[in-house]
Short mmCIF file of C-alpha atoms (C1' of nucleotides) in Angstrom, two decimals:
data_model
loop_
_atom_site.label_atom_id
_atom_site.label_comp_id
_atom_site.label_asym_id
_atom_site.label_seq_id
_atom_site.Cartn_x
_atom_site.Cartn_y
_atom_site.Cartn_z
CA MET A 130 163.50 42.17 39.27
CA LYS A 131 163.47 45.47 41.02
CA ILE A 132 160.16 47.07 42.24
CA LEU A 133 159.46 50.01 43.52
CA ILE A 134 156.63 50.26 45.77
CA ILE A 135 155.14 54.07 46.81
CA GLU A 136 152.79 53.38 49.71
CA ASP A 137 152.28 56.00 53.19
CA GLU A 138 150.88 53.24 55.62
CA LYS A 139 153.54 52.17 57.31
CA GLU A 140 152.63 48.68 57.97
CA LEU A 141 151.13 47.85 54.52
CA ARG A 142 154.47 49.23 52.73
CA TYR A 143 156.53 46.71 55.38
CA ASP A 144 154.15 43.66 54.37
CA MET A 145 154.32 44.17 50.83
CA VAL A 146 158.30 44.46 50.50
CA SER A 147 159.31 42.01 52.94
CA TYR A 148 156.60 39.27 50.71
CA LEU A 149 157.50 40.75 47.50
CA SER A 150 161.59 39.92 48.68
CA GLN A 151 160.75 36.62 49.41
CA GLU A 152 159.02 35.61 46.56
CA GLY A 153 162.42 37.00 44.93
CA PHE A 154 161.94 40.51 44.03
CA LEU A 155 164.85 43.49 44.38
CA CYS A 156 162.28 45.86 45.92
CA GLU A 157 162.58 49.67 47.75
CA SER A 158 160.35 51.51 48.65
CA ALA A 159 159.03 55.33 49.02
CA ARG A 160 156.98 57.26 51.60
CA SER A 161 155.56 59.83 49.62
CA PHE A 162 154.94 61.70 46.41
CA SER A 163 158.02 63.73 47.05
CA GLU A 164 160.31 60.91 48.19
CA ALA A 165 158.62 58.42 44.74
CA ILE A 166 159.98 61.36 42.38
CA ASP A 167 163.43 61.16 43.91
CA LYS A 168 164.01 57.68 43.72
CA ILE A 169 162.58 58.09 39.87
CA GLY A 170 164.87 60.55 39.31
CA VAL A 171 167.81 57.99 40.00
CA TYR A 172 166.67 54.86 38.91
CA GLU A 173 164.74 53.18 36.51
CA TYR A 174 162.85 50.00 38.02
CA ASP A 175 161.59 47.33 36.32
CA CYS A 176 157.51 47.47 37.87
CA TYR A 177 156.02 50.17 40.04
CA VAL A 178 153.22 49.63 42.57
CA VAL A 179 151.93 52.94 43.23
CA ASP A 180 149.29 54.24 46.09
CA ILE A 181 146.79 56.66 44.94
CA MET A 182 146.88 58.58 48.23
CA LEU A 183 149.81 60.11 49.29
CA PRO A 184 151.00 63.00 51.16
CA GLY A 185 152.49 65.34 48.58
CA GLY A 186 150.60 64.50 46.00
CA THR A 187 148.15 61.91 43.86
CA GLY A 188 149.29 58.77 42.60
CA LEU A 189 148.15 59.46 39.03
CA ASP A 190 150.38 62.00 38.68
CA LEU A 191 153.11 59.72 39.65
CA VAL A 192 152.20 57.50 36.98
CA LYS A 193 152.49 60.47 34.25
CA THR A 194 155.88 61.25 35.95
CA ILE A 195 157.13 57.90 35.34
CA LYS A 196 155.83 57.66 31.90
CA GLU A 197 157.49 60.86 30.97
CA GLN A 198 160.86 59.87 31.91
CA LYS A 199 160.17 57.10 29.32
CA HIS A 200 160.85 54.49 32.18
CA GLN A 201 159.89 51.07 30.55
CA GLY A 202 158.70 49.01 34.04
CA GLY A 203 154.91 47.80 34.31
CA ILE A 204 152.86 49.86 37.05
CA ILE A 205 150.33 48.70 39.35
CA ILE A 206 147.80 51.46 41.04
CA VAL A 207 146.73 50.92 44.01
CA SER A 208 143.41 52.63 45.95
CA ALA A 209 141.51 52.13 48.79
CA LYS A 210 138.25 52.67 47.20
CA ASN A 211 136.76 51.16 43.95
CA SER A 212 135.87 54.06 42.20
CA ILE A 213 135.63 53.06 38.29
CA GLU A 214 136.59 56.72 37.32
CA ASP A 215 139.99 56.06 39.31
CA LYS A 216 140.63 52.57 37.38
CA ILE A 217 139.59 54.29 34.17
CA VAL A 218 141.64 57.00 34.49
CA GLY A 219 145.01 55.00 35.54
CA LEU A 220 144.58 52.80 32.90
CA GLU A 221 144.20 55.73 30.23
CA ILE A 222 147.41 57.44 31.54
CA GLY A 223 149.22 54.46 31.22
CA SER A 224 148.66 52.19 33.98
CA ASP A 225 148.70 48.38 33.34
CA ASP A 226 146.66 46.75 36.72
CA TYR A 227 144.63 48.44 39.11
CA LEU A 228 144.11 46.76 42.55
CA THR A 229 141.46 47.65 45.20
CA LYS A 230 142.64 47.33 48.93
CA PRO A 231 142.32 44.85 50.77
CA PHE A 232 144.30 42.53 48.53
CA HIS A 233 146.10 39.56 49.34
CA LEU A 234 149.66 39.53 49.03
CA SER A 235 149.80 36.74 46.81
CA GLU A 236 147.64 38.46 44.65
CA LEU A 237 149.85 41.84 44.23
CA ASN A 238 152.45 39.04 43.17
CA ALA A 239 150.41 37.40 40.91
CA ARG A 240 150.19 40.73 39.25
CA ILE A 241 153.82 41.84 39.12
CA LYS A 242 154.75 38.62 37.69
CA SER A 243 151.71 38.98 34.85
CA ILE A 244 152.76 42.28 34.15
CA ILE A 245 156.27 41.75 33.84
CA ARG A 246 155.76 38.32 31.98
CA ARG A 247 153.35 39.81 29.48
CA ARG A 248 156.11 42.82 28.97
CA SER A 249 158.85 40.16 28.44
CA PHE A 250 156.39 38.70 25.90
CA ASN A 251 154.60 41.38 23.75
CA GLY A 252 155.96 44.69 22.37
CA ASN A 253 159.34 44.94 23.97
CA ASN A 254 160.57 41.74 21.92
CA GLU A 255 164.22 43.55 20.79
CA ILE A 256 166.88 44.42 23.50
CA GLN A 257 169.67 46.38 22.98
CA PHE A 258 172.91 47.06 24.87
CA ASN A 259 175.58 49.31 23.25
CA GLU A 260 176.70 46.82 20.24
CA ILE A 261 174.66 43.90 21.39
CA ARG A 262 171.06 43.29 20.15
CA VAL A 263 168.60 40.67 21.37
CA LEU A 264 165.68 39.15 20.08
CA PRO A 265 163.68 37.38 22.99
CA ASP A 266 161.25 35.59 20.66
CA SER A 267 164.03 34.12 18.71
CA ARG A 268 166.33 33.26 21.04
CA GLN A 269 168.77 35.51 19.01
CA VAL A 270 171.51 37.70 19.78
CA TYR A 271 173.53 39.96 17.20
CA ILE A 272 176.45 41.48 17.71
CA ASN A 273 177.40 44.88 15.76
CA GLY A 274 174.81 43.17 13.00
CA LYS A 275 176.24 40.05 12.80
CA GLU A 276 174.45 36.65 14.68
CA ILE A 277 176.29 35.13 16.70
CA SER A 278 175.27 31.52 18.58
CA LEU A 279 175.12 30.82 22.08
CA THR A 280 173.79 28.16 24.03
CA ALA A 281 170.96 27.80 26.12
CA LYS A 282 172.92 28.54 29.56
CA GLU A 283 174.98 31.54 27.72
CA TYR A 284 171.90 33.21 26.38
CA ASP A 285 170.16 32.44 29.59
CA LEU A 286 173.13 33.88 31.52
CA LEU A 287 173.35 36.97 29.23
CA LEU A 288 169.73 38.57 29.46
CA PHE A 289 169.80 37.70 33.12
CA PHE A 290 172.76 40.31 32.86
CA ILE A 291 171.57 42.47 30.35
CA ALA A 292 167.92 42.96 32.02
CA ASN A 293 169.80 43.96 35.13
CA LYS A 294 172.48 45.83 33.69
CA GLY A 295 174.68 48.49 36.37
CA ARG A 296 173.38 46.06 38.90
CA VAL A 297 175.27 44.07 41.38
CA ILE A 298 174.42 40.08 40.87
CA PRO A 299 175.14 38.06 43.56
CA LYS A 300 176.37 33.91 42.28
CA ASP A 301 173.44 32.97 44.47
CA SER A 302 170.63 34.86 41.98
CA ILE A 303 172.66 33.45 39.36
CA ALA A 304 172.33 29.91 40.36
CA GLU A 305 168.91 30.96 41.34
CA HIS A 306 167.96 32.55 38.20
CA LEU A 307 169.20 30.05 35.54
CA TRP A 308 168.98 26.53 37.76
CA GLY A 309 165.83 26.93 40.28
CA ASP A 310 165.55 25.53 43.45
CA TYR A 311 167.92 22.52 42.64
CA MET A 312 170.89 23.18 44.28
CA ASP A 313 171.48 23.99 47.99
CA GLN A 314 174.30 25.71 49.59
CA ALA A 315 177.02 23.33 49.75
CA ASP A 316 176.91 23.54 46.26
CA SER A 317 179.90 25.12 44.50
CA PHE A 318 179.81 27.18 41.68
CA ASP A 319 182.26 25.70 39.49
CA PHE A 320 179.82 25.71 36.71
CA ILE A 321 179.14 29.37 36.88
CA TYR A 322 182.63 30.44 36.52
CA THR A 323 182.40 28.00 33.25
CA HIS A 324 179.57 29.10 31.41
CA ILE A 325 180.44 33.05 32.45
CA LYS A 326 184.39 32.41 31.08
CA ASN A 327 182.46 30.69 27.76
CA LEU A 328 179.80 34.04 27.79
CA ARG A 329 183.28 36.01 27.87
CA ARG A 330 185.20 34.76 25.38
CA LYS A 331 182.42 34.44 22.57
CA LEU A 332 181.11 37.94 23.60
CA VAL A 333 184.62 39.36 22.87
CA GLN A 334 185.76 37.10 20.42
CA GLN A 335 183.13 38.49 18.15
CA GLY A 336 183.74 42.13 18.92
CA ALA A 337 181.87 43.16 21.50
CA LYS A 338 183.32 44.95 24.42
CA ASP A 339 184.40 43.24 27.87
CA TYR A 340 181.08 44.28 30.29
CA LEU A 341 181.22 41.59 32.55
CA ASN A 342 182.88 42.87 35.77
CA THR A 343 183.60 40.18 38.95
CA VAL A 344 182.82 41.77 41.72
CA TYR A 345 185.34 39.70 44.30
CA GLY A 346 183.59 37.92 46.86
CA ILE A 347 179.82 39.03 45.20
CA GLY A 348 179.38 38.11 41.60
CA TYR A 349 179.32 40.03 38.96
CA LYS A 350 177.92 43.52 37.57
CA PHE A 351 177.11 44.03 33.34
CA GLN A 352 178.21 47.56 32.46
CA SER A 353 179.12 50.05 30.08
CA GLU A 354 182.02 51.85 31.31
CA MET B 225 148.01 18.20 38.46
CA LYS B 226 143.92 16.97 39.06
CA ILE B 227 141.90 19.37 40.63
CA LEU B 228 138.42 18.77 41.93
CA ILE B 229 136.13 21.77 42.10
CA ILE B 230 132.80 21.39 43.91
CA GLU B 231 130.58 24.82 43.56
CA ASP B 232 126.89 25.00 42.80
CA GLU B 233 126.73 28.36 41.73
CA LYS B 234 127.10 27.61 37.51
CA GLU B 235 129.36 31.26 36.47
CA LEU B 236 131.83 30.83 38.98
CA ARG B 237 132.32 27.36 38.92
CA TYR B 238 132.94 27.74 35.04
CA ASP B 239 135.52 30.48 35.68
CA MET B 240 137.74 28.64 37.89
CA VAL B 241 137.43 25.41 35.54
CA SER B 242 138.38 27.45 32.99
CA TYR B 243 140.67 29.64 34.54
CA LEU B 244 143.05 26.53 36.00
CA SER B 245 142.92 24.74 32.83
CA GLN B 246 144.60 27.58 31.38
CA GLU B 247 147.24 27.56 34.52
CA GLY B 248 148.18 23.81 33.26
CA PHE B 249 146.21 21.86 36.00
CA LEU B 250 143.39 18.88 34.57
CA CYS B 251 140.13 20.30 36.55
CA GLU B 252 137.19 18.26 37.05
CA SER B 253 133.87 20.43 39.21
CA ALA B 254 131.39 18.86 41.10
CA ARG B 255 127.99 20.48 41.27
CA SER B 256 126.73 19.09 44.64
CA PHE B 257 126.89 17.20 47.48
CA SER B 258 126.29 13.62 45.97
CA GLU B 259 128.14 14.87 42.89
CA ALA B 260 131.25 15.61 44.80
CA ILE B 261 130.79 12.00 46.01
CA ASP B 262 130.64 10.16 43.77
CA LYS B 263 134.21 11.81 42.20
CA ILE B 264 135.80 11.46 45.12
CA GLY B 265 134.72 7.83 45.38
CA VAL B 266 136.48 6.92 42.14
CA TYR B 267 139.46 9.21 41.42
CA GLU B 268 141.87 10.70 44.21
CA TYR B 269 143.09 14.24 43.18
CA ASP B 270 145.66 16.49 43.72
CA CYS B 271 143.75 19.19 44.75
CA TYR B 272 139.91 20.03 45.89
CA VAL B 273 138.54 23.54 46.17
CA VAL B 274 135.41 23.00 48.18
CA ASP B 275 132.55 25.36 48.55
CA ILE B 276 131.06 25.71 52.17
CA MET B 277 127.21 25.97 50.90
CA LEU B 278 125.61 23.49 48.39
CA PRO B 279 123.15 21.56 47.47
CA GLY B 280 122.30 18.01 49.16
CA GLY B 281 124.94 19.00 52.04
CA THR B 282 127.52 21.14 53.94
CA GLY B 283 131.47 21.84 52.37
CA LEU B 284 132.47 20.67 55.75
CA ASP B 285 131.10 16.97 55.58
CA LEU B 286 132.92 16.92 52.11
CA VAL B 287 136.03 17.47 53.95
CA LYS B 288 135.78 15.19 56.46
CA THR B 289 134.81 12.15 53.79
CA ILE B 290 138.05 12.75 51.97
CA LYS B 291 139.99 12.74 54.70
CA GLU B 292 138.10 9.54 55.88
CA GLN B 293 139.12 8.29 52.34
CA LYS B 294 143.15 8.65 52.88
CA HIS B 295 142.99 10.89 50.40
CA GLN B 296 146.25 12.74 50.27
CA GLY B 297 145.00 15.84 48.26
CA GLY B 298 145.38 19.70 49.41
CA ILE B 299 142.02 21.12 50.21
CA ILE B 300 140.77 24.61 49.84
CA ILE B 301 137.52 25.95 51.64
CA VAL B 302 135.32 28.91 49.74
CA SER B 303 132.98 30.37 51.47
CA ALA B 304 130.91 33.34 51.09
CA LYS B 305 130.56 34.60 55.13
CA ASN B 306 134.05 35.35 56.50
CA SER B 307 132.99 33.81 59.58
CA ILE B 308 135.94 33.26 61.80
CA GLU B 309 134.19 29.72 63.31
CA ASP B 310 133.82 28.56 59.93
CA LYS B 311 137.30 29.34 59.06
CA ILE B 312 138.47 27.57 62.26
CA VAL B 313 136.71 24.35 62.09
CA GLY B 314 136.98 24.01 58.48
CA LEU B 315 141.12 24.31 59.37
CA GLU B 316 140.62 22.01 62.46
CA ILE B 317 139.10 19.23 60.86
CA GLY B 318 141.80 19.28 57.75
CA SER B 319 141.80 21.75 55.37
CA ASP B 320 144.58 23.51 54.20
CA ASP B 321 143.58 27.21 53.65
CA TYR B 322 140.41 29.21 53.32
CA LEU B 323 138.99 31.92 51.30
CA THR B 324 136.58 34.32 51.05
CA LYS B 325 134.08 35.19 48.41
CA PRO B 326 134.79 37.40 46.51
CA PHE B 327 138.35 36.70 45.56
CA HIS B 328 140.38 36.67 42.17
CA LEU B 329 140.83 33.94 40.15
CA SER B 330 144.57 34.51 40.42
CA GLU B 331 144.72 34.40 44.14
CA LEU B 332 142.97 31.05 44.34
CA ASN B 333 145.46 29.94 41.87
CA ALA B 334 148.32 31.30 43.51
CA ARG B 335 146.85 29.35 47.18
CA ILE B 336 146.51 26.12 45.29
CA LYS B 337 150.52 26.24 43.95
CA SER B 338 151.62 27.09 47.46
CA ILE B 339 149.74 24.21 48.54
CA ILE B 340 150.85 21.52 46.09
CA ARG B 341 154.52 23.10 46.47
CA ARG B 342 154.25 23.31 50.40
CA ARG B 343 153.25 19.05 50.21
CA SER B 344 156.03 18.45 48.04
CA PHE B 345 158.27 19.97 50.42
CA ASN B 346 157.03 19.39 53.74
CA GLY B 347 155.43 15.83 55.50
CA ASN B 348 155.43 13.58 52.03
CA ASN B 349 159.22 13.49 51.25
CA GLU B 350 158.90 9.95 50.31
CA ILE B 351 157.43 8.64 47.23
CA GLN B 352 156.44 4.74 47.55
CA PHE B 353 155.32 3.39 43.78
CA ASN B 354 155.55 -0.59 44.39
CA GLU B 355 158.89 -1.33 44.15
CA ILE B 356 160.21 1.94 43.06
CA ARG B 357 160.80 4.71 46.12
CA VAL B 358 161.97 8.17 45.60
CA LEU B 359 163.20 10.94 48.60
CA PRO B 360 162.28 13.99 46.82
CA ASP B 361 164.63 16.24 49.25
CA SER B 362 167.61 14.31 47.97
CA ARG B 363 166.85 12.88 44.64
CA GLN B 364 166.70 9.74 45.40
CA VAL B 365 165.54 6.49 44.22
CA TYR B 366 165.78 3.21 45.32
CA ILE B 367 164.21 -0.27 43.48
CA ASN B 368 163.45 -2.80 45.84
CA GLY B 369 165.74 -0.88 48.54
CA LYS B 370 169.00 -0.53 46.42
CA GLU B 371 169.67 3.01 45.05
CA ILE B 372 170.18 3.50 41.40
CA SER B 373 171.40 6.49 39.82
CA LEU B 374 169.34 8.84 37.33
CA THR B 375 170.70 11.99 35.47
CA ALA B 376 168.36 14.83 36.41
CA LYS B 377 165.77 14.30 33.61
CA GLU B 378 165.13 10.85 34.23
CA TYR B 379 164.37 11.48 37.88
CA ASP B 380 161.91 14.75 36.54
CA LEU B 381 159.98 12.01 34.46
CA LEU B 382 160.12 9.65 36.91
CA LEU B 383 158.44 11.73 39.37
CA PHE B 384 156.01 13.60 36.64
CA PHE B 385 154.99 9.90 36.08
CA ILE B 386 154.57 8.72 39.53
CA ALA B 387 152.79 12.24 40.44
CA ASN B 388 150.29 11.37 37.72
CA LYS B 389 149.98 7.28 37.91
CA GLY B 390 147.45 6.24 36.15
CA ARG B 391 146.88 9.52 34.27
CA VAL B 392 147.79 9.29 30.32
CA ILE B 393 149.63 11.92 30.05
CA PRO B 394 150.30 13.88 26.71
CA LYS B 395 153.33 14.25 25.37
CA ASP B 396 153.23 18.08 25.26
CA SER B 397 152.50 18.18 29.23
CA ILE B 398 155.50 16.02 29.48
CA ALA B 399 157.68 18.54 27.44
CA GLU B 400 155.68 21.81 29.29
CA HIS B 401 156.49 20.09 32.45
CA LEU B 402 160.07 19.20 31.88
CA TRP B 403 161.23 21.81 29.70
CA GLY B 404 159.32 24.85 30.32
CA ASP B 405 158.01 27.12 27.42
CA TYR B 406 160.91 27.00 24.81
CA MET B 407 159.64 24.69 22.81
CA ASP B 408 156.86 25.53 20.39
CA GLN B 409 154.93 23.63 18.22
CA ALA B 410 157.04 22.83 15.54
CA ASP B 411 159.57 21.06 17.74
CA SER B 412 159.98 17.06 17.87
CA PHE B 413 159.44 14.91 20.33
CA ASP B 414 162.84 12.85 19.61
CA PHE B 415 164.04 14.32 23.40
CA ILE B 416 160.90 12.61 24.84
CA TYR B 417 161.10 8.96 22.91
CA THR B 418 165.24 9.55 23.91
CA HIS B 419 164.57 10.38 28.31
CA ILE B 420 161.52 7.41 27.98
CA LYS B 421 163.65 5.14 26.75
CA ASN B 422 166.75 5.15 29.27
CA LEU B 423 164.58 5.63 32.18
CA ARG B 424 163.24 2.46 31.22
CA ARG B 425 166.26 0.54 30.38
CA LYS B 426 167.92 1.95 33.73
CA LEU B 427 164.16 0.63 35.74
CA VAL B 428 163.84 -2.39 34.03
CA GLN B 429 167.37 -3.30 34.76
CA GLN B 430 167.34 -2.84 38.49
CA GLY B 431 164.45 -4.86 39.16
CA ALA B 432 161.09 -3.25 38.60
CA LYS B 433 158.80 -4.21 36.25
CA ASP B 434 157.86 -2.11 33.10
CA TYR B 435 154.97 0.03 34.47
CA LEU B 436 155.70 2.83 31.51
CA ASN B 437 153.06 2.42 28.76
CA THR B 438 152.90 4.09 25.14
CA VAL B 439 149.89 5.40 24.35
CA TYR B 440 149.60 5.50 20.84
CA GLY B 441 149.10 9.09 19.05
CA ILE B 442 148.67 10.60 22.63
CA GLY B 443 151.87 10.22 25.39
CA TYR B 444 152.21 7.79 28.40
CA LYS B 445 150.85 6.29 31.36
CA PHE B 446 152.67 5.03 34.26
CA GLN B 447 150.46 2.06 35.72
CA SER B 448 151.07 -1.00 37.72
CA GLU B 449 148.83 -3.51 35.74
"C1'" DC C 269 145.37 -10.37 5.64
"C1'" DT C 270 148.41 -6.53 3.68
"C1'" DT C 271 149.35 -1.93 2.96
"C1'" DC C 272 150.56 2.23 3.86
"C1'" DA C 273 151.15 6.25 7.20
"C1'" DA C 274 152.07 8.07 10.65
"C1'" DT C 275 154.08 7.02 15.39
"C1'" DT C 276 157.58 5.38 18.69
"C1'" DA C 277 161.97 3.03 19.10
"C1'" DT C 278 166.66 2.24 18.73
"C1'" DT C 279 171.39 3.86 18.04
"C1'" DA C 280 174.91 6.30 17.57
"C1'" DA C 281 176.89 11.03 16.66
"C1'" DA C 282 177.16 15.25 18.13
"C1'" DA C 283 176.52 19.05 21.51
"C1'" DT C 284 176.43 21.53 26.06
"C1'" DT C 285 176.49 20.89 30.28
"C1'" DT C 286 178.93 19.83 34.59
"C1'" DT C 287 183.08 18.23 37.08
"C1'" DC C 288 187.41 18.47 38.30
"C1'" DA C 289 192.42 19.71 38.77
"C1'" DT C 290 194.78 23.38 38.45
"C1'" DA C 291 196.82 28.06 37.97
"C1'" DG C 292 196.49 32.92 38.43
"C1'" DC C 293 194.45 37.02 41.62
"C1'" DG C 294 192.43 40.43 45.32
"C1'" DG C 295 193.36 41.32 49.25
"C1'" DA C 296 194.36 41.62 54.45
"C1'" DA C 297 198.00 40.65 57.61
"C1'" DT C 298 202.30 40.53 58.78
"C1'" DA D 186 206.55 44.23 49.62
"C1'" DT D 187 205.58 39.42 50.97
"C1'" DT D 188 203.16 35.71 52.31
"C1'" DC D 189 198.62 33.73 52.86
"C1'" DC D 190 193.75 32.49 52.20
"C1'" DG D 191 190.35 32.60 49.93
"C1'" DC D 192 187.88 33.42 45.63
"C1'" DT D 193 187.86 33.20 40.80
"C1'" DA D 194 189.23 31.61 35.78
"C1'" DT D 195 191.14 28.31 33.21
"C1'" DG D 196 191.46 24.06 29.89
"C1'" DA D 197 190.44 19.58 29.39
"C1'" DA D 198 187.56 15.29 30.77
"C1'" DA D 199 183.76 13.26 32.01
"C1'" DA D 200 178.53 13.06 31.75
"C1'" DT D 201 174.48 14.26 30.08
"C1'" DT D 202 171.00 15.87 27.09
"C1'" DT D 203 169.99 16.60 22.14
"C1'" DT D 204 170.01 15.69 17.45
"C1'" DA D 205 169.98 13.02 13.67
"C1'" DA D 206 169.21 8.93 11.04
"C1'" DT D 207 166.80 4.72 10.43
"C1'" DA D 208 164.31 0.60 12.37
"C1'" DA D 209 160.11 -1.56 14.23
"C1'" DT D 210 155.68 -1.01 15.57
"C1'" DT D 211 150.56 0.87 15.45
"C1'" DG D 212 146.21 1.32 13.77
"C1'" DA D 213 143.37 2.76 10.08
"C1'" DA D 214 141.77 1.78 5.33
"C1'" DG D 215 141.44 -1.43 1.33
#
DNA sequence: CTTCAATTATTAAAATTTTCATAGCGGAAT
DNA sequence: ATTCCGCTATGAAAATTTTAATAATTGAAG
């Protein structure tokens, strides 16, 4: 899960990035309105943390831009003033939550997770990646309209890849995501190789292209070309 | 996991109980110093949320009592005034965290989870239940000093039972704890029955008494007598 | 005390996950 | 280009988990 943090106060920005990184998010940050616009233009994130007061523009306009570009990620507005109007405006133009400074980092973390959880449950209950369609509610997967059967691990793998399409995913991340904190460094990745192999076989056998690229020495990347 | 909330403000107490219950904790509450003393005398909780200002006494004395009774649970002090002295005193006499009112419930939730996580990692890395000894770090289990081998699910089950010894655990809770949010109501509990059976067999076969009592219509209870 | 329906236990088979041994590949160094 | 070493792939066995069918038990009701 990738998060963009838009905040001009240096220390707070640094704290947020380091806390959220520890929690397992991939974080990028922007220091100003224009830097944020640039990043939003290049990449789509899973969640945006937007400060209202920014050099070069207001966070509310940023939210509008994110929405205009049809980004699907959640948006949390952060503001120093607990003004009820700001809150209302923020929620009206499409942010998902509103947080008043000062706040605890664990609070921000909880809200981000809550938004991501909410999104994956509600509304967004159908994911399409070229000829692959996934219905997360029922854990069903279709290729070119025909349902295929995946085991639990294969399904989890596939969803993780699609959720992170285009990104290189290190094997450690895969292990952590699918198996939790169990395994320490010493463990081998044999089981990942096996599940990857099985997933590849099933997908290709059922008519999908082979999107799953090996990134030597690192992990894998799920990508169209 | 069972939590005792000691707070005299009715609305806040109600909010905390309802929020934390939704998060999967078993909650009890006390409205006053004396009620808290009573509950602490009867039962040992996994975490205590203690307000400083209470009718009949101070939360700091309550913390001392909890410690005197050798309770192992974590302690979070909650206070209206952000006095640094209170905080220091609180941490000195053995509380694990300090929270200033007003706070978000998700913040309290995060801190409780953090304390419980910390405790199960650090220090408390050996659990003894009569002739059964568990080393959570290495996931090893000994009976009368002899190591026995359990599968992942059997181990998780055993640890969950020991962590909740003496309590009746509904089958739903077991399913939720060991398998996450996967299964909806419609699912049967066949796999629980099977794992229970296997765990029982292994424990008894290796020389432990049968502590695992069936509670008809509800679930199970792990208990000495 | 019986009967009955619902709940839990047991057993065995099926499916999945993990491990292990071995083969193939990538890329750096010679 | 060749060699080599570490990384990844593959196939098959072993272990675990889940499912399914059947038996035993519980507690309520007659």
